Short mmCIF file of C-alpha atoms in Angstrom, two decimals:
data_model
loop_
_atom_site.label_atom_id
_atom_site.label_comp_id
_atom_site.label_asym_id
_atom_site.label_seq_id
_atom_site.Cartn_x
_atom_site.Cartn_y
_atom_site.Cartn_z
CA MET A 1 80.05 122.87 103.02
CA ALA A 2 80.59 123.27 106.75
CA ILE A 3 83.27 125.52 108.18
CA SER A 4 84.85 123.52 110.94
CA ARG A 5 88.51 124.46 110.70
CA PHE A 6 90.34 127.54 109.55
CA ALA A 7 93.96 127.82 110.62
CA ALA A 8 95.61 131.20 111.14
CA SER A 9 98.37 130.14 108.77
CA ARG A 10 95.84 130.06 105.95
CA VAL A 11 95.28 133.76 106.49
CA THR A 12 98.93 134.74 106.77
CA GLN A 13 100.36 132.40 104.14
CA GLY A 14 97.38 131.81 101.94
CA LEU A 15 96.92 129.42 99.07
CA PRO A 16 96.38 131.95 96.30
CA LYS A 17 95.26 129.53 93.61
CA TYR A 18 93.19 127.36 95.85
CA GLN A 19 89.48 128.00 95.59
CA SER A 20 88.21 126.09 98.63
CA ALA A 21 90.32 127.34 101.49
CA TRP A 22 87.27 127.41 103.73
CA ASP A 23 86.36 123.84 103.03
CA GLN A 24 87.32 121.70 105.98
CA ASP A 25 86.99 118.57 103.92
CA SER A 26 89.50 119.75 101.35
CA VAL A 27 91.91 121.75 103.44
CA ALA A 28 92.12 119.76 106.64
CA LEU A 29 92.35 116.40 104.88
CA GLY A 30 94.31 117.59 101.87
CA ALA A 31 94.08 116.02 98.44
CA ILE A 32 94.41 112.36 99.44
CA HIS A 33 91.27 110.91 100.99
CA PRO A 34 90.99 107.34 102.27
CA ILE A 35 87.84 105.79 100.80
CA GLN A 36 87.93 102.21 102.06
CA THR A 37 90.27 99.66 103.60
CA VAL A 38 89.65 95.94 103.26
CA TYR A 39 91.32 93.22 105.34
CA PRO A 40 90.64 90.03 103.35
CA VAL A 41 90.97 86.61 104.88
CA GLY A 42 91.42 84.05 102.12
CA ALA A 43 89.33 86.06 99.69
CA ALA A 44 89.40 88.29 96.64
CA VAL A 45 88.60 91.99 97.02
CA ASP A 46 86.16 94.24 95.16
CA PHE A 47 85.92 97.97 95.67
CA LEU A 48 82.39 98.80 94.52
CA ASN A 49 80.46 102.03 93.96
CA ILE A 50 83.62 104.12 93.91
CA PRO A 51 82.82 107.84 94.31
CA GLN A 52 83.39 109.88 91.15
CA GLY A 53 84.49 113.13 92.76
CA TYR A 54 88.26 112.72 92.52
CA GLN A 55 90.89 113.24 89.84
CA ASP A 56 92.77 109.96 90.39
CA LEU A 57 92.61 106.85 92.54
CA MET A 58 95.42 105.18 94.45
CA VAL A 59 95.45 101.69 95.97
CA VAL A 60 98.03 100.67 98.56
CA ILE A 61 98.39 96.93 99.06
CA LYS A 62 100.18 94.84 101.64
CA GLY A 63 99.75 91.12 101.29
CA ARG A 64 100.46 87.80 99.66
CA ASP A 65 98.47 85.16 97.81
CA LEU A 66 97.12 82.21 99.76
CA LEU A 67 96.71 79.69 96.96
CA ILE A 68 98.92 80.28 93.92
CA PRO A 69 101.96 77.98 94.15
CA GLY A 70 105.50 79.26 94.02
CA PRO A 71 107.35 81.96 95.84
CA ASN A 72 106.06 84.59 93.42
CA THR A 73 102.91 85.36 91.51
CA SER A 74 101.33 88.61 90.35
CA ILE A 75 98.46 90.82 91.40
CA TYR A 76 95.57 90.11 89.04
CA TRP A 77 92.96 92.81 88.76
CA GLY A 78 90.62 94.76 86.51
CA PHE A 79 87.93 97.44 86.25
CA ASN A 80 84.17 97.37 86.43
CA GLY A 81 83.82 93.60 86.63
CA THR A 82 84.75 93.10 82.99
CA ALA A 83 87.12 90.47 81.68
CA VAL A 84 87.50 90.62 77.91
CA ALA A 85 90.32 88.56 76.44
CA GLY A 86 93.20 90.67 75.19
CA ASP A 87 91.73 93.97 76.28
CA ASN A 88 94.06 94.48 79.21
CA ASN A 89 97.58 95.42 78.12
CA TRP A 90 100.62 96.17 80.21
CA CYS A 91 104.31 96.96 79.82
CA GLU A 92 106.69 96.31 82.68
CA LEU A 93 110.23 97.04 83.77
CA TYR A 94 111.56 94.76 86.47
CA SER A 95 114.53 93.18 88.14
CA GLY A 96 115.11 90.08 90.23
CA GLY A 97 118.38 91.37 91.59
CA THR A 98 120.74 90.56 88.74
CA SER A 99 119.70 92.52 85.68
CA ALA A 100 116.76 94.59 84.51
CA ALA A 101 114.29 93.40 81.88
CA SER A 102 111.11 94.57 80.18
CA SER A 103 108.14 92.77 78.69
CA ARG A 104 104.65 93.43 77.30
CA SER A 105 101.58 91.23 77.60
CA SER A 106 97.82 91.23 77.31
CA ALA A 107 95.08 89.17 78.93
CA ASN A 108 91.52 89.36 80.18
CA GLN A 109 92.77 91.09 83.32
CA LEU A 110 95.74 93.21 84.33
CA SER A 111 98.76 91.51 85.82
CA ALA A 112 100.90 93.63 88.08
CA GLY A 113 104.50 92.71 88.67
CA TYR A 114 105.43 90.43 91.49
CA PHE A 115 103.51 89.38 94.59
CA LEU A 116 104.47 86.69 97.10
CA GLY A 117 102.69 83.36 96.67
CA LEU A 118 101.89 80.25 98.63
CA ASN A 119 105.46 78.99 98.95
CA ALA A 120 107.20 82.22 99.90
CA THR A 121 108.86 82.33 103.30
CA ALA A 122 106.23 82.64 105.98
CA GLY A 123 105.65 85.99 107.61
CA ILE A 124 106.82 88.14 104.69
CA PHE A 125 104.38 90.35 102.81
CA SER A 126 104.61 92.08 99.44
CA SER A 127 103.82 95.74 98.93
CA ALA A 128 102.27 97.52 95.98
CA VAL A 129 101.01 100.97 95.01
CA PHE A 130 98.69 101.47 92.05
CA ASN A 131 97.65 104.82 90.59
CA ILE A 132 94.55 104.89 88.37
CA MET A 133 94.67 108.18 86.53
CA ASN A 134 91.66 110.17 85.33
CA TYR A 135 89.44 107.27 86.39
CA SER A 136 86.14 109.10 86.16
CA SER A 137 86.52 110.13 82.51
CA SER A 138 83.89 108.60 80.28
CA THR A 139 85.73 109.37 77.04
CA THR A 140 89.24 107.96 77.43
CA TYR A 141 90.89 104.62 78.01
CA LYS A 142 92.41 104.55 81.46
CA THR A 143 96.12 104.33 82.20
CA VAL A 144 97.37 102.85 85.45
CA LEU A 145 100.83 103.00 87.01
CA MET A 146 101.75 99.99 89.14
CA GLN A 147 104.69 99.50 91.49
CA THR A 148 105.20 96.20 93.25
CA ALA A 149 107.88 94.83 95.54
CA ALA A 150 108.15 91.19 96.58
CA ASP A 151 111.18 90.33 98.66
CA ALA A 152 111.41 86.73 99.90
CA ASN A 153 114.47 87.14 102.10
CA GLY A 154 117.13 85.93 99.70
CA SER A 155 115.30 86.38 96.47
CA GLY A 156 112.88 88.94 95.23
CA PHE A 157 111.64 91.29 92.57
CA VAL A 158 110.86 94.94 92.07
CA ASP A 159 108.58 95.93 89.21
CA PHE A 160 107.31 99.12 87.57
CA SER A 161 104.42 98.67 85.16
CA VAL A 162 102.01 100.68 83.09
CA GLY A 163 98.69 99.21 82.04
CA SER A 164 95.67 100.20 80.01
CA VAL A 165 92.24 98.72 79.59
CA LYS A 166 90.50 99.11 76.26
CA THR A 167 87.37 97.27 77.25
CA SER A 168 85.55 100.57 77.32
CA THR A 169 85.96 104.24 78.09
CA ALA A 170 83.42 104.04 80.91
CA ALA A 171 84.20 105.68 84.22
CA VAL A 172 85.80 103.31 86.70
CA THR A 173 83.28 102.48 89.40
CA GLN A 174 84.73 99.14 90.50
CA LEU A 175 88.19 97.73 91.09
CA ASN A 176 88.28 93.92 91.17
CA PHE A 177 91.28 92.16 92.69
CA ARG A 178 91.23 88.44 91.82
CA ASN A 179 93.95 87.07 94.10
CA THR A 180 93.06 85.08 97.17
CA PHE A 181 94.66 87.29 99.78
CA VAL A 182 96.05 85.67 102.91
CA ALA A 183 94.94 86.86 106.36
CA GLY A 184 97.01 89.87 107.38
CA SER A 185 96.73 91.45 103.95
CA SER A 186 95.21 94.89 103.50
CA LEU A 187 94.09 96.96 100.54
CA THR A 188 93.33 100.67 100.96
CA LEU A 189 91.65 102.75 98.29
CA TYR A 190 92.32 106.50 98.22
CA GLY A 191 90.83 109.30 96.16
CA ILE A 192 93.10 112.15 95.03
CA LYS A 193 91.45 115.50 94.50
CA ALA A 194 92.40 118.19 92.02
CA VAL A 195 91.63 121.89 92.34
CA GLY A 196 87.94 122.57 92.82
CA GLN A 197 87.00 119.00 93.73
CA MET B 1 102.32 114.27 105.20
CA SER B 2 99.47 116.11 103.58
CA MET B 3 99.07 116.93 99.93
CA PHE B 4 97.12 119.92 98.59
CA PRO B 5 96.06 120.73 95.03
CA ILE B 6 97.50 124.07 93.91
CA ALA B 7 96.47 124.38 90.25
CA THR B 8 95.16 122.28 87.38
CA PHE B 9 95.62 122.72 83.64
CA THR B 10 93.46 120.96 81.06
CA ALA B 11 94.24 121.35 77.37
CA THR B 12 91.23 122.53 75.38
CA SER B 13 93.11 123.10 72.12
CA SER B 14 95.82 121.04 70.44
CA ALA B 15 97.43 124.28 69.27
CA VAL B 16 98.94 124.61 72.75
CA ASN B 17 102.20 122.77 73.35
CA VAL B 18 103.49 124.47 76.49
CA TYR B 19 102.04 125.25 79.90
CA THR B 20 103.67 126.91 82.91
CA PHE B 21 102.71 126.69 86.54
CA SER B 22 104.04 130.06 87.73
CA ASN B 23 104.26 131.87 91.06
CA ILE B 24 104.23 128.57 92.89
CA PRO B 25 103.71 129.13 96.64
CA GLN B 26 106.92 128.51 98.59
CA ASN B 27 105.32 127.27 101.79
CA PHE B 28 105.25 123.54 101.02
CA THR B 29 108.01 121.01 101.55
CA HIS B 30 107.73 119.22 98.21
CA LEU B 31 105.78 119.44 94.97
CA GLN B 32 104.15 116.75 92.87
CA VAL B 33 102.76 116.96 89.34
CA ARG B 34 100.28 114.31 88.26
CA ALA B 35 99.77 114.21 84.51
CA THR B 36 97.58 112.48 81.96
CA LEU B 37 99.09 113.46 78.64
CA ARG B 38 99.11 112.83 74.93
CA SER B 39 100.87 114.73 72.12
CA VAL B 40 99.51 115.43 68.64
CA ALA B 41 102.98 115.20 67.07
CA SER B 42 102.98 113.12 63.90
CA ASN B 43 104.76 110.09 65.30
CA PRO B 44 103.75 107.28 67.66
CA VAL B 45 106.05 108.31 70.50
CA ALA B 46 106.67 111.96 71.34
CA THR B 47 108.95 113.91 73.66
CA THR B 48 107.77 115.68 76.79
CA TYR B 49 109.85 118.32 78.52
CA PHE B 50 109.85 119.43 82.15
CA GLN B 51 111.67 122.70 82.82
CA PHE B 52 112.04 124.54 86.07
CA THR B 53 112.72 128.14 87.07
CA GLY B 54 115.34 129.36 84.61
CA THR B 55 116.36 125.75 83.87
CA PRO B 56 120.14 125.82 84.24
CA GLY B 57 122.24 124.63 81.29
CA ALA B 58 124.10 122.24 83.56
CA GLY B 59 121.12 119.99 84.23
CA TYR B 60 121.60 116.26 83.85
CA ASN B 61 119.18 113.49 82.99
CA HIS B 62 119.34 109.79 83.87
CA ILE B 63 116.62 107.40 82.81
CA LEU B 64 115.87 103.70 83.28
CA TYR B 65 113.20 102.49 80.89
CA GLY B 66 111.58 99.55 79.18
CA ASP B 67 109.70 99.19 75.91
CA GLY B 68 108.41 95.67 76.37
CA SER B 69 111.34 93.96 74.70
CA SER B 70 114.34 95.23 76.61
CA ALA B 71 115.34 97.36 79.56
CA ALA B 72 117.86 100.12 79.07
CA SER B 73 119.43 103.07 80.78
CA SER B 74 120.87 106.29 79.46
CA ASN B 75 122.12 109.64 80.60
CA ALA B 76 122.49 113.02 78.99
CA GLY B 77 123.71 116.44 79.88
CA PRO B 78 124.25 119.22 80.30
CA LEU B 79 120.75 119.89 79.03
CA ASN B 80 119.27 123.20 78.04
CA TYR B 81 115.72 121.89 77.93
CA GLY B 82 115.28 120.35 81.35
CA SER B 83 114.18 116.77 81.83
CA ASN B 84 113.17 115.49 78.42
CA PHE B 85 112.83 112.14 76.70
CA GLN B 86 110.73 110.46 74.02
CA MET B 87 108.28 108.36 76.03
CA SER B 88 104.81 109.89 75.49
CA PRO B 89 102.09 108.74 73.08
CA GLY B 90 102.09 110.83 69.91
CA GLY B 91 99.46 111.62 67.33
CA THR B 92 99.89 108.33 65.47
CA SER B 93 99.83 106.06 68.51
CA ASN B 94 96.60 104.14 68.93
CA ALA B 95 93.73 106.50 69.61
CA ASN B 96 92.64 107.44 73.09
CA PHE B 97 95.54 105.95 75.06
CA TRP B 98 97.34 108.30 77.42
CA LEU B 99 100.60 108.71 79.24
CA ALA B 100 100.33 108.66 83.03
CA GLU B 101 103.14 110.36 84.92
CA ILE B 102 103.87 111.34 88.50
CA THR B 103 106.69 113.84 89.01
CA ASP B 104 108.14 114.57 92.44
CA ILE B 105 110.09 117.78 93.06
CA LEU B 106 111.63 117.49 96.50
CA ASP B 107 112.78 120.39 98.65
CA TYR B 108 111.89 122.75 95.80
CA SER B 109 112.06 125.97 97.79
CA ASN B 110 115.54 125.37 99.23
CA THR B 111 117.98 128.15 98.31
CA SER B 112 121.18 126.41 99.36
CA ARG B 113 120.98 123.06 97.58
CA ASN B 114 120.65 121.69 94.06
CA LYS B 115 117.37 119.87 93.43
CA THR B 116 116.72 116.32 92.21
CA ILE B 117 113.49 115.67 90.33
CA LYS B 118 112.00 112.19 89.84
CA ARG B 119 109.60 111.33 87.01
CA PHE B 120 107.79 107.98 86.94
CA GLY B 121 105.43 107.20 84.11
CA GLY B 122 104.51 105.31 81.02
CA PHE B 123 101.89 104.41 78.46
CA GLU B 124 100.62 101.25 76.82
CA ASP B 125 98.45 101.50 73.70
CA GLY B 126 98.05 97.84 72.81
CA THR B 127 100.76 98.04 70.13
CA ARG B 128 103.62 99.62 72.04
CA GLY B 129 104.47 100.44 75.61
CA ARG B 130 106.93 102.61 77.48
CA ILE B 131 107.67 102.58 81.21
CA TYR B 132 110.35 104.78 82.80
CA LEU B 133 111.95 106.13 85.91
CA ASN B 134 113.88 109.38 85.44
CA SER B 135 116.18 111.43 87.62
CA TYR B 136 116.91 115.02 86.63
CA LEU B 137 119.43 117.24 88.36
CA TYR B 138 118.35 120.86 88.58
CA ALA B 139 121.87 122.11 89.12
CA ALA B 140 121.08 125.37 90.84
CA THR B 141 120.30 126.53 94.34
CA THR B 142 117.53 128.79 93.07
CA ALA B 143 114.13 128.10 94.61
CA ILE B 144 111.81 126.61 92.03
CA ASP B 145 108.80 128.87 91.57
CA SER B 146 107.76 127.74 88.11
CA VAL B 147 107.35 124.44 86.31
CA THR B 148 106.97 124.43 82.52
CA ILE B 149 105.70 121.35 80.72
CA SER B 150 105.85 121.11 76.95
CA THR B 151 105.65 118.59 74.16
CA ASP B 152 106.19 118.33 70.42
CA THR B 153 103.58 120.15 68.29
CA GLY B 154 100.74 120.30 70.83
CA PHE B 155 98.93 118.65 73.72
CA ALA B 156 95.97 116.48 72.79
CA VAL B 157 92.70 117.95 74.02
CA GLY B 158 92.03 116.50 77.45
CA THR B 159 95.66 116.50 78.56
CA THR B 160 95.64 117.34 82.27
CA PHE B 161 98.33 118.41 84.73
CA THR B 162 97.65 118.99 88.40
CA LEU B 163 100.26 120.57 90.66
CA TYR B 164 100.21 119.58 94.33
CA GLY B 165 102.06 120.92 97.35
CA ILE B 166 103.12 118.46 100.03
CA ASN B 167 103.53 119.45 103.67
CA SER B 168 105.70 117.79 106.27
CA SER B 169 104.36 117.04 109.69
CA THR B 170 105.07 119.75 112.24
CA VAL B 171 105.11 117.00 114.87
CA THR B 172 107.31 114.30 113.39
CA GLY B 173 108.92 116.09 110.44
CA ALA B 174 107.82 113.23 108.22
#
């Protein structure tokens, strides 16, 4: 643990419950640490060998699918390279601009909301934020919160979803995104630290 | 914007059904609570409560939610028990599935404005699901220096709450 930054405000204001005020890595960067950003060009994306030293993970996505027909598709993804039929469940709340609706489904991978597809108006990208809670636990099924927005300039969807994967209780070491992301897309993985991490 | 962990609670006994983050430092711009939660109450879906410093009786709750078959919205108030609704997995939900929730408490230390709290969360246990977005009006200008989270009967062992403080940029104000 190197001491490379210690602001005067930390002395005068303090963080009384924070145990690592001398830790440059924790204090200067805060709780949200960028782990990796991928800029796919007509490819799927895997985050591999994810560090286990965080409380939660967050993925921020900008992009659209290169191959799936239609103005809209979904983000298809899973954990740890597994794909067991029916073991990925999700419940969503969404709207296409007229009324809200909710549905539940299961499959061999998670399906997150709405994401622009092959036939969406050129030059428009979807956005999404996923939170993978308590990902390093080896004793619990994991719960993920997913928010997606896909606006096609005249039509579009917003979606809030919760998903769980009962394939196993293993720690999440991989995130596997199955879409073929168009050039210009980006996926950034963050780690979120708790106290003492 | 930078986010800093302030305190973490992990339930080690299901006899505990309430936890309070107290003496919250007032030198952040916003707060966030990230929770992984399950109740041991004897039903499949339990209620979780968020209360704030001396929760005023005039607080109001609005919620938009889905259960997999329909979307609905409701409101309630004035509430004596803070932001509360029945959306968490209970003791008879399928084993080992957990609620995930992210709660944002904006401008919490302001002493001249009421506060609006946003809760976003849900769970899916393979038999039932809940997904929600909640707005709660803390109808007081009191600075929030405590957050109390409680549930029916008790928290399942392993329930975790982490409180974060969020700073604005001194350069851009963002």
